[in-house]
Amino acid sequence: MALPHSVRLVEVGPRDGLQNEAHPISVANKVQLVNELASCGCSYIEAGSFVSPKWVPQMAGSSEVFSAIQRLPGVTYAALTPNLQGFEAALAAGASEVAVFAAASEAFSQRNINCSISASLKRFAPIMAAAQAAGVPVRGYVSCVLGCPYEGAVAAAQVAAVAHELHAMGCREVSLGDTIGTGTAGATRTLFDTVAARVPRNQLAGHFHDTYGQALANVYAALLEGITVFDSSVAGLGGCPYAKGASGNVASEDLLYLLQGLGIETGVNLEALIGVGQHISQQLGRRNGS
Ligand code: HMG
Ligand code: MG
């Protein structure tokens, strides 16, 4: 498939990134990160998550983050919501979009959200209804699409089945997450080709973690499969609290550099984004992952 002229970037650093950083970070610094990302031209920012603070303490304070950010016109400020309680909190905080998250593996579903895949999908039904009533779009995630930390290999057909359920219940886009970064380019092509039989390609996104240095190759493989939306974290922040050893998302700066080299537009200013990555890495006292 021909490469696209433009790609939409979903900046997940303030959520997927910060949820797994050991160094505590204040609400003020989180707000600053979101504001800086928006001023670089990031038009979609996952700014926090409304999950149990006992499960993911790093995301406590997401309500305060949403109330304090300076909202730029045209920017979507999204939140992760595992259940109706989380959705109601996200709505009250003014999230412009929410995301529900399911897994392609039963063991990961249990460890991550304490229920089976089918129970999680049932749990999302009231979120979908409430979101529709409130006019809030919903994005869906499927985790462990190219491997599970507990079960190993995951069949592409199983990913397709879960992605199809999320799409059928009204998710406007389904992001396929290589949670532990074990995917390779060939497996990525097969995955998107299989899932595209059940969810239109223009409603799929790629979400790659870089544990084995394969994330950019996997993005390129997904581009060749006609995928035009990618999730990334500034400075390659983070990982997943329920996937030991998994490293952060593909770094937004590296992704942008790849896309620029291919002549693909994103609307994001690379120089400015590099500055944001340096800034947050200093605040966290960590090496910049880009
Ligand atoms: P549970 O313990 O089964 O929930 O957890 P529960 O309904 O029995 O409630 C237990 C307690 O949690 C209660 O409080 C509830 O009020 C509270 P208590 O009475 O004990 O004081 N609670 C909540 N508090 C705040 N916000 C909420 C909420 N819901 C219940 N929304 C639950 C189930 C889903 C809540 C829990 O397992 C959880 O929060 N899990 C979140 C896990 C998580 O955030 N993982 C990381 C994100 S996923 C990811 O990173 C992958 C992704 O990036 C894609 C990829 O890479 O693959 C998206
Ligand atoms: Mg992730």
mmCIF file of C-alpha atoms and ligand atoms in Angstrom, residues 12 15-16 19 46 49-56 59 80-87 89 99-102 108-115 123 141-145 175-180 207-209 231 239-242 249, ligand 1:
data_model
loop_
_atom_site.group_PDB
_atom_site.id
_atom_site.type_symbol
_atom_site.label_atom_id
_atom_site.label_comp_id
_atom_site.label_asym_id
_atom_site.label_seq_id
_atom_site.Cartn_x
_atom_site.Cartn_y
_atom_site.Cartn_z
ATOM 1 C CA VAL A 12 0.251 9.232 25.294
ATOM 2 C CA ARG A 15 -0.708 8.795 30.594
ATOM 3 C CA ASP A 16 1.069 5.677 29.314
ATOM 4 C CA GLN A 19 1.787 5.829 34.742
ATOM 5 C CA GLU A 46 -3.968 11.448 26.479
ATOM 6 C CA SER A 49 -6.429 8.157 33.503
ATOM 7 C CA PHE A 50 -9.360 7.605 35.843
ATOM 8 C CA VAL A 51 -8.418 4.215 37.240
ATOM 9 C CA SER A 52 -8.144 3.063 40.841
ATOM 10 C CA PRO A 53 -5.325 4.971 42.588
ATOM 11 C CA LYS A 54 -4.631 1.758 44.524
ATOM 12 C CA TRP A 55 -3.795 0.070 41.228
ATOM 13 C CA VAL A 56 -1.930 2.916 39.534
ATOM 14 C CA MET A 59 -2.405 8.584 37.817
ATOM 15 C CA LEU A 80 -8.400 6.359 30.035
ATOM 16 C CA THR A 81 -11.524 4.984 31.759
ATOM 17 C CA PRO A 82 -11.862 1.330 32.865
ATOM 18 C CA ASN A 83 -15.457 1.492 34.144
ATOM 19 C CA LEU A 84 -18.470 3.777 34.622
ATOM 20 C CA GLN A 85 -16.985 5.233 37.808
ATOM 21 C CA GLY A 86 -13.907 6.288 35.844
ATOM 22 C CA PHE A 87 -16.009 7.602 32.964
ATOM 23 C CA ALA A 89 -14.965 11.227 36.860
ATOM 24 C CA ALA A 99 -10.637 5.401 26.015
ATOM 25 C CA VAL A 100 -11.715 1.971 27.187
ATOM 26 C CA PHE A 101 -9.124 -0.787 27.273
ATOM 27 C CA ALA A 102 -9.465 -4.531 26.801
ATOM 28 C CA PHE A 108 -3.362 -9.948 31.088
ATOM 29 C CA SER A 109 -7.001 -8.885 31.386
ATOM 30 C CA GLN A 110 -7.121 -10.391 34.891
ATOM 31 C CA ARG A 111 -3.870 -8.772 36.013
ATOM 32 C CA ASN A 112 -4.592 -5.386 34.464
ATOM 33 C CA ILE A 113 -8.276 -4.813 35.172
ATOM 34 C CA ASN A 114 -9.158 -7.717 37.445
ATOM 35 C CA CYS A 115 -11.726 -9.371 35.175
ATOM 36 C CA ARG A 123 -18.372 -3.360 31.716
ATOM 37 C CA TYR A 141 -7.484 -0.216 23.081
ATOM 38 C CA VAL A 142 -6.585 -3.868 22.722
ATOM 39 C CA SER A 143 -3.482 -4.861 24.721
ATOM 40 C CA CYS A 144 -1.043 -7.713 24.157
ATOM 41 C CA VAL A 145 -1.725 -7.834 20.428
ATOM 42 C CA SER A 175 -5.644 1.109 18.926
ATOM 43 C CA LEU A 176 -3.721 -2.160 18.821
ATOM 44 C CA GLY A 177 -1.171 -2.242 21.638
ATOM 45 C CA ASP A 178 2.070 -4.196 21.583
ATOM 46 C CA THR A 179 2.155 -3.810 25.357
ATOM 47 C CA ILE A 180 5.438 -5.641 25.919
ATOM 48 C CA HIS A 207 0.582 1.485 19.683
ATOM 49 C CA PHE A 208 4.107 0.132 19.947
ATOM 50 C CA HIS A 209 6.341 -0.256 22.974
ATOM 51 C CA ASP A 231 0.431 6.403 19.598
ATOM 52 C CA GLY A 239 5.899 1.180 30.214
ATOM 53 C CA CYS A 240 3.014 -0.773 31.662
ATOM 54 C CA PRO A 241 2.594 -1.406 35.400
ATOM 55 C CA TYR A 242 1.128 -4.877 34.683
ATOM 56 C CA ASN A 249 6.233 3.616 24.015
HETATM 57 P P1 HMG B 1 -11.337 -3.782 41.208
HETATM 58 O O1 HMG B 1 -10.548 -3.812 42.494
HETATM 59 O O2 HMG B 1 -11.779 -5.067 40.604
HETATM 60 O O3 HMG B 1 -12.565 -2.746 41.274
HETATM 61 O O4 HMG B 1 -10.436 -3.019 40.133
HETATM 62 P P2 HMG B 1 -13.827 -2.652 42.136
HETATM 63 O O5 HMG B 1 -14.926 -2.185 41.252
HETATM 64 O O6 HMG B 1 -14.035 -3.914 42.948
HETATM 65 O O7 HMG B 1 -13.478 -1.469 43.151
HETATM 66 C C1 HMG B 1 -12.443 -1.599 44.120
HETATM 67 C C2 HMG B 1 -12.053 -0.226 44.633
HETATM 68 O O8 HMG B 1 -11.536 0.561 43.544
HETATM 69 C C3 HMG B 1 -13.212 0.583 45.200
HETATM 70 O O9 HMG B 1 -12.667 1.421 46.221
HETATM 71 C C4 HMG B 1 -13.635 1.449 44.056
HETATM 72 O O10 HMG B 1 -14.249 2.649 44.471
HETATM 73 C C5 HMG B 1 -12.295 1.754 43.409
HETATM 74 P P3 HMG B 1 -12.722 1.029 47.776
HETATM 75 O O11 HMG B 1 -14.184 0.822 48.065
HETATM 76 O O12 HMG B 1 -11.918 -0.252 47.908
HETATM 77 O O13 HMG B 1 -12.095 2.195 48.453
HETATM 78 N N1 HMG B 1 -12.443 2.069 41.978
HETATM 79 C C6 HMG B 1 -12.013 3.200 41.407
HETATM 80 N N2 HMG B 1 -11.359 4.265 41.903
HETATM 81 C C7 HMG B 1 -11.079 5.265 41.037
HETATM 82 N N3 HMG B 1 -11.399 5.226 39.711
HETATM 83 C C8 HMG B 1 -12.036 4.165 39.201
HETATM 84 C C9 HMG B 1 -12.365 3.102 40.057
HETATM 85 N N4 HMG B 1 -12.996 1.927 39.859
HETATM 86 C C10 HMG B 1 -13.040 1.313 41.044
HETATM 87 N N5 HMG B 1 -12.328 4.144 37.904
HETATM 88 C C11 HMG B 1 -10.218 -1.598 38.209
HETATM 89 C C12 HMG B 1 -10.899 -2.822 38.811
HETATM 90 C C13 HMG B 1 -10.493 -1.610 36.731
HETATM 91 C C14 HMG B 1 -10.770 -0.353 38.876
HETATM 92 C C15 HMG B 1 -8.693 -1.706 38.500
HETATM 93 O O14 HMG B 1 -8.249 -2.967 38.094
HETATM 94 C C16 HMG B 1 -7.900 -0.638 37.817
HETATM 95 O O15 HMG B 1 -8.017 0.543 38.122
HETATM 96 N N6 HMG B 1 -7.050 -1.034 36.848
HETATM 97 C C17 HMG B 1 -6.301 -0.062 36.073
HETATM 98 C C18 HMG B 1 -5.115 -0.708 35.458
HETATM 99 C C19 HMG B 1 -4.382 0.300 34.603
HETATM 100 O O16 HMG B 1 -4.596 1.497 34.644
HETATM 101 N N7 HMG B 1 -3.448 -0.240 33.779
HETATM 102 C C20 HMG B 1 -2.659 0.560 32.919
HETATM 103 C C21 HMG B 1 -3.438 1.092 31.759
HETATM 104 S S1 HMG B 1 -3.648 -0.081 30.427
HETATM 105 C C22 HMG B 1 -2.207 0.084 29.487
HETATM 106 O O17 HMG B 1 -1.295 0.741 29.882
HETATM 107 C C23 HMG B 1 -2.165 -0.527 28.111
HETATM 108 C C24 HMG B 1 -2.298 0.499 26.985
HETATM 109 O O18 HMG B 1 -1.283 1.470 27.049
HETATM 110 C C25 HMG B 1 -2.208 -0.212 25.627
HETATM 111 C C26 HMG B 1 -1.019 -1.173 25.537
HETATM 112 O O19 HMG B 1 0.136 -0.758 25.706
HETATM 113 O O20 HMG B 1 -1.311 -2.343 25.295
HETATM 114 C C27 HMG B 1 -3.652 1.208 27.037
#
